[in-house]
PDB file of C-alpha atoms in Angstrom:
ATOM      1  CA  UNK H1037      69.119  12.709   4.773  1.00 46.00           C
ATOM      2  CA  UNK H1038      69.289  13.419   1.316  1.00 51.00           C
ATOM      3  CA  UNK H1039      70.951  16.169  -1.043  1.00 58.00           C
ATOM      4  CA  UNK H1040      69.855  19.043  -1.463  1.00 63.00           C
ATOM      5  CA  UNK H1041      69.096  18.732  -5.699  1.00 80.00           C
ATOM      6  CA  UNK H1042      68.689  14.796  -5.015  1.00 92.00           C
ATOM      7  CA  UNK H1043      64.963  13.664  -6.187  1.00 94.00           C
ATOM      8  CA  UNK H1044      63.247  10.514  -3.629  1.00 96.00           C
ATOM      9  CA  UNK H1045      61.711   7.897  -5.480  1.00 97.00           C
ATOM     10  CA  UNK H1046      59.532   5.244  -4.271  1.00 98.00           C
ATOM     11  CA  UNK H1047      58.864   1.939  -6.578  1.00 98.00           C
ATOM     12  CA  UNK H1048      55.499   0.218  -6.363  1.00 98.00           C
ATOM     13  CA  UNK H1049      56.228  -3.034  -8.561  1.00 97.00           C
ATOM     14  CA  UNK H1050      54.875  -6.566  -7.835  1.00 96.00           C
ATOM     15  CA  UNK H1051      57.516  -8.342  -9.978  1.00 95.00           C
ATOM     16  CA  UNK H1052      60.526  -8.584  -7.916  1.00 96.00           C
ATOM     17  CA  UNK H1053      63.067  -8.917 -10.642  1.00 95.00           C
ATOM     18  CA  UNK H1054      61.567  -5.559 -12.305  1.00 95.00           C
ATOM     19  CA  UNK H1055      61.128  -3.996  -9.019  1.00 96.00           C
ATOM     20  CA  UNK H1056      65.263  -4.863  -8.403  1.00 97.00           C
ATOM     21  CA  UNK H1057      66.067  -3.749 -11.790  1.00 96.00           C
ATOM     22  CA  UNK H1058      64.039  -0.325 -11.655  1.00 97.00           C
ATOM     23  CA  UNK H1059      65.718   0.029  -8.051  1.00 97.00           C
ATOM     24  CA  UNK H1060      69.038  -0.349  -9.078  1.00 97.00           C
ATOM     25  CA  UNK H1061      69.145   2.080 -12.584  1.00 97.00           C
ATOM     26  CA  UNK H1062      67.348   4.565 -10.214  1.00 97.00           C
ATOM     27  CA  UNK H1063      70.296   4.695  -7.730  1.00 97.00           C
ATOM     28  CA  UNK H1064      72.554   4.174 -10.405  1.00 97.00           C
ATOM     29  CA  UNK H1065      71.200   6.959 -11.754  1.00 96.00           C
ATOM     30  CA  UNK H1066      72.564  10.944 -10.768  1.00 95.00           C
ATOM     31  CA  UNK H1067      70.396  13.086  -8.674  1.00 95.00           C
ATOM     32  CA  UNK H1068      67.961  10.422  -7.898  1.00 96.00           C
ATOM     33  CA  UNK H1069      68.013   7.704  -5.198  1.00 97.00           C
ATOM     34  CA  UNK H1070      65.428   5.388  -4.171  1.00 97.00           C
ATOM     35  CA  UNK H1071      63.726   5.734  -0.602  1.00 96.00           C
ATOM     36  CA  UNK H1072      61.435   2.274  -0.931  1.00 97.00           C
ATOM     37  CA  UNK H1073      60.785  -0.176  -2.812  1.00 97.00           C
ATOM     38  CA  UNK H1074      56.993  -2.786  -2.067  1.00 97.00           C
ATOM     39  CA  UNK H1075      55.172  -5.363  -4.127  1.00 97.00           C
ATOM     40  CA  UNK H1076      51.917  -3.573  -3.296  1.00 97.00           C
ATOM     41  CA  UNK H1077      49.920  -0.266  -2.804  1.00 97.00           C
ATOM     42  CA  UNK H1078      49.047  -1.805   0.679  1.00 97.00           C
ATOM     43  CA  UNK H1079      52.761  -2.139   1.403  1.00 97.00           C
ATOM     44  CA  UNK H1080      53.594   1.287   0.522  1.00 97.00           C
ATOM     45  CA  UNK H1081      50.922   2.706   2.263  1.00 96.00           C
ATOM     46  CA  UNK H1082      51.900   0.958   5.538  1.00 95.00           C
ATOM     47  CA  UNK H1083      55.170   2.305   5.062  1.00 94.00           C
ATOM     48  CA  UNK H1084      54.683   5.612   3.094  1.00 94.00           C
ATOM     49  CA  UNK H1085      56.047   8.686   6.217  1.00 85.00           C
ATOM     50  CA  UNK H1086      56.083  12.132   6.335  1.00 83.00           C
ATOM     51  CA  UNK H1087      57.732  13.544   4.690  1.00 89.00           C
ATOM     52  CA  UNK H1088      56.684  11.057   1.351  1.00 93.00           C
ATOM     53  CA  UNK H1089      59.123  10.612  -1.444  1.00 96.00           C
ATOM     54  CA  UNK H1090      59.480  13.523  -4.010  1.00 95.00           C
ATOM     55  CA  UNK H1091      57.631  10.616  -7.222  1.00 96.00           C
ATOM     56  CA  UNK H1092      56.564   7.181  -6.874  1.00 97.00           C
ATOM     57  CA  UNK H1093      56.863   5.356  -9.614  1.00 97.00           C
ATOM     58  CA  UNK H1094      53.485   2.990  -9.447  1.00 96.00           C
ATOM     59  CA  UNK H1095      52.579  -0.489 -11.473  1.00 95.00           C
ATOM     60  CA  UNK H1096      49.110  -0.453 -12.397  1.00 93.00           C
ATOM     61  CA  UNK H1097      48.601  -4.462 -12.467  1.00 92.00           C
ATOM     62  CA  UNK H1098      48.768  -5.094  -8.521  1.00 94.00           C
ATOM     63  CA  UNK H1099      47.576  -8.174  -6.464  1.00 94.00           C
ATOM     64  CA  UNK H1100      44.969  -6.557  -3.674  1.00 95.00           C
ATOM     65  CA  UNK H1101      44.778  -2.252  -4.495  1.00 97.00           C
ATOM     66  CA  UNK H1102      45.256  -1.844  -8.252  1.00 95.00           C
ATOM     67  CA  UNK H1103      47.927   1.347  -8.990  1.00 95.00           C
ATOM     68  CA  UNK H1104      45.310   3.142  -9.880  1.00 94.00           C
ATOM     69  CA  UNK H1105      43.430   2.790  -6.579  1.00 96.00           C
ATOM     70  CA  UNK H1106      46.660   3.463  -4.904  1.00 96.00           C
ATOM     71  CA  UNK H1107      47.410   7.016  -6.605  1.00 95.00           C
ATOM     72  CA  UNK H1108      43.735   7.870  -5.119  1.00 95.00           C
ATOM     73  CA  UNK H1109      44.975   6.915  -1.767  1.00 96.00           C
ATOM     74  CA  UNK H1110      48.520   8.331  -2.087  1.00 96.00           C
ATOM     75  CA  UNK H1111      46.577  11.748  -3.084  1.00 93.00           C
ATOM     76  CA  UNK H1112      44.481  11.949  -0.189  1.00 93.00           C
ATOM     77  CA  UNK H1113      47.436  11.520   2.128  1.00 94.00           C
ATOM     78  CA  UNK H1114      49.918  13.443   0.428  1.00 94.00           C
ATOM     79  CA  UNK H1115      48.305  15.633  -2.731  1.00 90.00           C
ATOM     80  CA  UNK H1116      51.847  17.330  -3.673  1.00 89.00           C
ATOM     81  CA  UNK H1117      54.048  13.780  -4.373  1.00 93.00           C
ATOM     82  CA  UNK H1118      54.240  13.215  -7.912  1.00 92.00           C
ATOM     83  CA  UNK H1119      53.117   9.762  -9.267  1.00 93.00           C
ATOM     84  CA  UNK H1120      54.285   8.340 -12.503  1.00 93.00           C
ATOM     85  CA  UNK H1121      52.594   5.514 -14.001  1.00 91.00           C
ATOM     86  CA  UNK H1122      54.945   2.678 -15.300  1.00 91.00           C
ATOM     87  CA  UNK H1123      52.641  -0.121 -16.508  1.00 84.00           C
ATOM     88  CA  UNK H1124      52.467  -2.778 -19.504  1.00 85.00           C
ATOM     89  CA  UNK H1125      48.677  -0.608 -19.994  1.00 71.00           C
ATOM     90  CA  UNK H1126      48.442   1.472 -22.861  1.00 70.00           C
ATOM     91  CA  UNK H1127      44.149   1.351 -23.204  1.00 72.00           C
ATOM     92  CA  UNK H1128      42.472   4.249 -23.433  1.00 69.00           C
ATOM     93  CA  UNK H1129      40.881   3.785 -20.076  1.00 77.00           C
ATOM     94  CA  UNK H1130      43.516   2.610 -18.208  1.00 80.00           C
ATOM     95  CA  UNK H1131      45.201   6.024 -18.579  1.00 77.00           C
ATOM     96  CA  UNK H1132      42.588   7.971 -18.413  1.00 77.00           C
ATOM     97  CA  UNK H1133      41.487   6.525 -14.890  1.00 84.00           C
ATOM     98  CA  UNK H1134      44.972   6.505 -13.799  1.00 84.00           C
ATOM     99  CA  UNK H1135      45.151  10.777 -14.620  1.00 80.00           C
ATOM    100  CA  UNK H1136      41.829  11.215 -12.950  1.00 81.00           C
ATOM    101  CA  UNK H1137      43.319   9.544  -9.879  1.00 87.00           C
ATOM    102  CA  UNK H1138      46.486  11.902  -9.708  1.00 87.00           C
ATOM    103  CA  UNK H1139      49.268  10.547 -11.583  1.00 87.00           C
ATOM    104  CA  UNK H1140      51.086  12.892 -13.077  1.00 85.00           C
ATOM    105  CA  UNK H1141      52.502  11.232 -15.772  1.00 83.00           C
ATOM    106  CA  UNK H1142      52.342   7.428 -17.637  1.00 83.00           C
ATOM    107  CA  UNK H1143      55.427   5.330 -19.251  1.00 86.00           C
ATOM    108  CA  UNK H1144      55.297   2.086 -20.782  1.00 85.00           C
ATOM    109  CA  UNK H1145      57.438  -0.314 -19.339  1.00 88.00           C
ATOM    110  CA  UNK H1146      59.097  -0.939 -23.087  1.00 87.00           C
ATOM    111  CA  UNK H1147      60.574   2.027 -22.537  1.00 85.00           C
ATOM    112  CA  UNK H1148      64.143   3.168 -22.896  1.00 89.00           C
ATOM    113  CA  UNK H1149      66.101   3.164 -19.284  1.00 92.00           C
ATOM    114  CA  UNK H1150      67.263   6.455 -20.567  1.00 91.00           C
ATOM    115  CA  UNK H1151      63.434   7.620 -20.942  1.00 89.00           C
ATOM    116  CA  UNK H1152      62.262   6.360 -17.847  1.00 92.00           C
ATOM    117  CA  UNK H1153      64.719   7.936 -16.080  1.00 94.00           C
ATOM    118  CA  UNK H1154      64.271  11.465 -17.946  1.00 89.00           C
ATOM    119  CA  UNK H1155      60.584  11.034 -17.023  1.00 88.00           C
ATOM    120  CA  UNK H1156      61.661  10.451 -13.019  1.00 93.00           C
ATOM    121  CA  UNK H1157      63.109  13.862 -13.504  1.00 90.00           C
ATOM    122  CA  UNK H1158      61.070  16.160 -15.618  1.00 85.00           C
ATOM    123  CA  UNK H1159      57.624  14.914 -13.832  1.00 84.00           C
ATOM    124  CA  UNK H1160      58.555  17.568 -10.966  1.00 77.00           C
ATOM    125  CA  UNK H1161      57.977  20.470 -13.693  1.00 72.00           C
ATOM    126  CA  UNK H1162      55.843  18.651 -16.236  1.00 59.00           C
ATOM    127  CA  UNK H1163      53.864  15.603 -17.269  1.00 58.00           C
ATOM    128  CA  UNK H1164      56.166  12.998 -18.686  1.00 54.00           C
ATOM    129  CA  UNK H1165      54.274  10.404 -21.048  1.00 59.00           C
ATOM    130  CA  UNK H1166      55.349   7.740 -23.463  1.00 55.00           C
ATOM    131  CA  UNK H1167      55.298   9.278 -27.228  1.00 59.00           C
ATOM    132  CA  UNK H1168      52.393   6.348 -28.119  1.00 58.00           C
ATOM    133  CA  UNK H1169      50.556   7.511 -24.756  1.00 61.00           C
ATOM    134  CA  UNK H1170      50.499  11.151 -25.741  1.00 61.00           C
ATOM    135  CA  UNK H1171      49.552  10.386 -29.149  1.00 61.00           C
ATOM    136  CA  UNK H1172      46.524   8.359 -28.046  1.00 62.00           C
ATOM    137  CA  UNK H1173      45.583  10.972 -25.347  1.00 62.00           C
ATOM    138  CA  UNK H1174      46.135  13.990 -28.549  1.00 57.00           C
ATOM    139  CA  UNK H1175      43.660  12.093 -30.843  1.00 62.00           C
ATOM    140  CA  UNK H1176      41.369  11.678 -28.070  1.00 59.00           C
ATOM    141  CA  UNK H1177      41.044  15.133 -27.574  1.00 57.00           C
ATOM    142  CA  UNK H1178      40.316  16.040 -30.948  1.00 57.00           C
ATOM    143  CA  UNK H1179      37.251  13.669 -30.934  1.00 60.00           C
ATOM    144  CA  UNK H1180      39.332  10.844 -33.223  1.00 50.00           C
ATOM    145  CA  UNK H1181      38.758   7.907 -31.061  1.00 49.00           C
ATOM    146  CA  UNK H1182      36.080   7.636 -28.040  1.00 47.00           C
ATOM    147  CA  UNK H1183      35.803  10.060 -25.819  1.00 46.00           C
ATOM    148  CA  UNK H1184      36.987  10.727 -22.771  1.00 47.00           C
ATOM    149  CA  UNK H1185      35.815  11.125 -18.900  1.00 44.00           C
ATOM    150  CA  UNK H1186      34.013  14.647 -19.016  1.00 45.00           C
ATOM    151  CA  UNK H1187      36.609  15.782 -16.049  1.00 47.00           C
ATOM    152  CA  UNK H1188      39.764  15.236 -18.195  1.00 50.00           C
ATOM    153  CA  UNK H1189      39.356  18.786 -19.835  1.00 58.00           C
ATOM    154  CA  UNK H1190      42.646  20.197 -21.067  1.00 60.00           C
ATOM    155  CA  UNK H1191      43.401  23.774 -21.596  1.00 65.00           C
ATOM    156  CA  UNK H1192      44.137  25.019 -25.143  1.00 69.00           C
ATOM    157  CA  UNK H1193      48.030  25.772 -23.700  1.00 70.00           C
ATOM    158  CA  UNK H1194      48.166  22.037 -22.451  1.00 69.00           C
ATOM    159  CA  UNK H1195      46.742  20.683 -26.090  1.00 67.00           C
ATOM    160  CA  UNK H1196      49.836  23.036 -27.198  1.00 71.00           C
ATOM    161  CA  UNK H1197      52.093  21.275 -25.686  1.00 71.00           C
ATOM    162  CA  UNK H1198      50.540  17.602 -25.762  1.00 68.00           C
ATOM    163  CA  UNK H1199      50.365  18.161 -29.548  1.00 68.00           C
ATOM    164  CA  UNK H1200      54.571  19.425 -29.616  1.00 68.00           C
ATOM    165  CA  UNK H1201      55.279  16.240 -27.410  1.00 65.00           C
ATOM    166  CA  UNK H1202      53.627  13.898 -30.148  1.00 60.00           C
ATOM    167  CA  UNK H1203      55.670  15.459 -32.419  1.00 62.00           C
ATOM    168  CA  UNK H1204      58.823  14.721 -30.567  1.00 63.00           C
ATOM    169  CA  UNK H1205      60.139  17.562 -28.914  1.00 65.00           C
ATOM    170  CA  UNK H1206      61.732  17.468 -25.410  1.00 64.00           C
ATOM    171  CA  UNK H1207      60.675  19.256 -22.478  1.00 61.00           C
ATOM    172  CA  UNK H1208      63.803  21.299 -22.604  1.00 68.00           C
ATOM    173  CA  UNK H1209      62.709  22.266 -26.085  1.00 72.00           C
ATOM    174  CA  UNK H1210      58.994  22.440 -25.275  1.00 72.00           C
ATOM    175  CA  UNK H1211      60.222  24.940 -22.012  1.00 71.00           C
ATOM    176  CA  UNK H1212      61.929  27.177 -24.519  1.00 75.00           C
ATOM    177  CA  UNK H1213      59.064  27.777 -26.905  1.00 73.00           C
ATOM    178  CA  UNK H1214      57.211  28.540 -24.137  1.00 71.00           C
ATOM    179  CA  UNK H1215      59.299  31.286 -22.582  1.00 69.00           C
TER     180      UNK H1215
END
């Protein structure tokens, strides 16, 4: 059973000593505690009830169903659970195919513990992304680099705040511009 404000996470990693380490700063972690924990996207998907976890937190690099593969079938099971990339992948079309599959949001796996964990948390009321990720996705939408997929198409309000995250502000801060 878990508490009432307390966020489920689910780890999809293949590399057991990141998988343990990820594990064990989640439930060290307030407000968050960590439901699973599988080498694979076919593992999780064996196991994956109902209800599913509030985010999984998917690898990208998988043996068997890629991450990106396993957000598609994630979705089609369960369309509401948040997915957060957390991959060594920063390419243009690695992120872009992982969005267009569902994930809500995409962190290096240089990151900070501290950012990680803040993007566990704030993917439930935004999209958390590494400040290099939302960079390349902001000069990709102003036609700097190659373009992207023709179904990524972001609202002016979403540039808005793509553009302010680039820039470094926090979702709190972001949140209070906006209302």
């Amino acid at each position: 059973m878990t508490a009432k404000n307390e966020t489920t996470v689910i780890v999809v990693e293949d590399r057991t000593r990141i998988r343990e380490t990820v594990v064990d700063l989640i439930n060290g972690s307030e407000g968050l505690r960590c439901v699973g924990a599988y080498g694979s996207c076919e593992a999780l998907l064996d196991h994956l009830g109902d209800p599913p976890p509030d985010v999984i937190l998917m690898d990208i690099g998988l043996p068997g169903m890629s991450g990106i593969e396993g957000v598609k079938a994630v979705k089609s099971r369960h369309p509401g659970v948040d997915i957060l990339m957390h991959t060594v992948f920063d390419d243009d079309e690695k992120i872009f195919q992982s969005i267009l599959a569902g994930a809500s949001g995409y962190v290096l796996k240089n990151a900070e513990s501290d950012e990680l964990i803040r993007a566990i948390r704030e993917i439930r009321v935004g999209a958390p992304m590494s400040a290099s990720i939302a960079r390349r996705m902001l000069a990709l939408m102003r036609g700097k680099e190659t373009k992207p997929p023709d179904e990524l198409n972001l609202t002016p309000r979403e540039l808005e705040i793509l553009q302010w995250l680039v820039e470094g502000y926090s979702y709190k801060k972001i949140a209070e511009k906006l209302f």
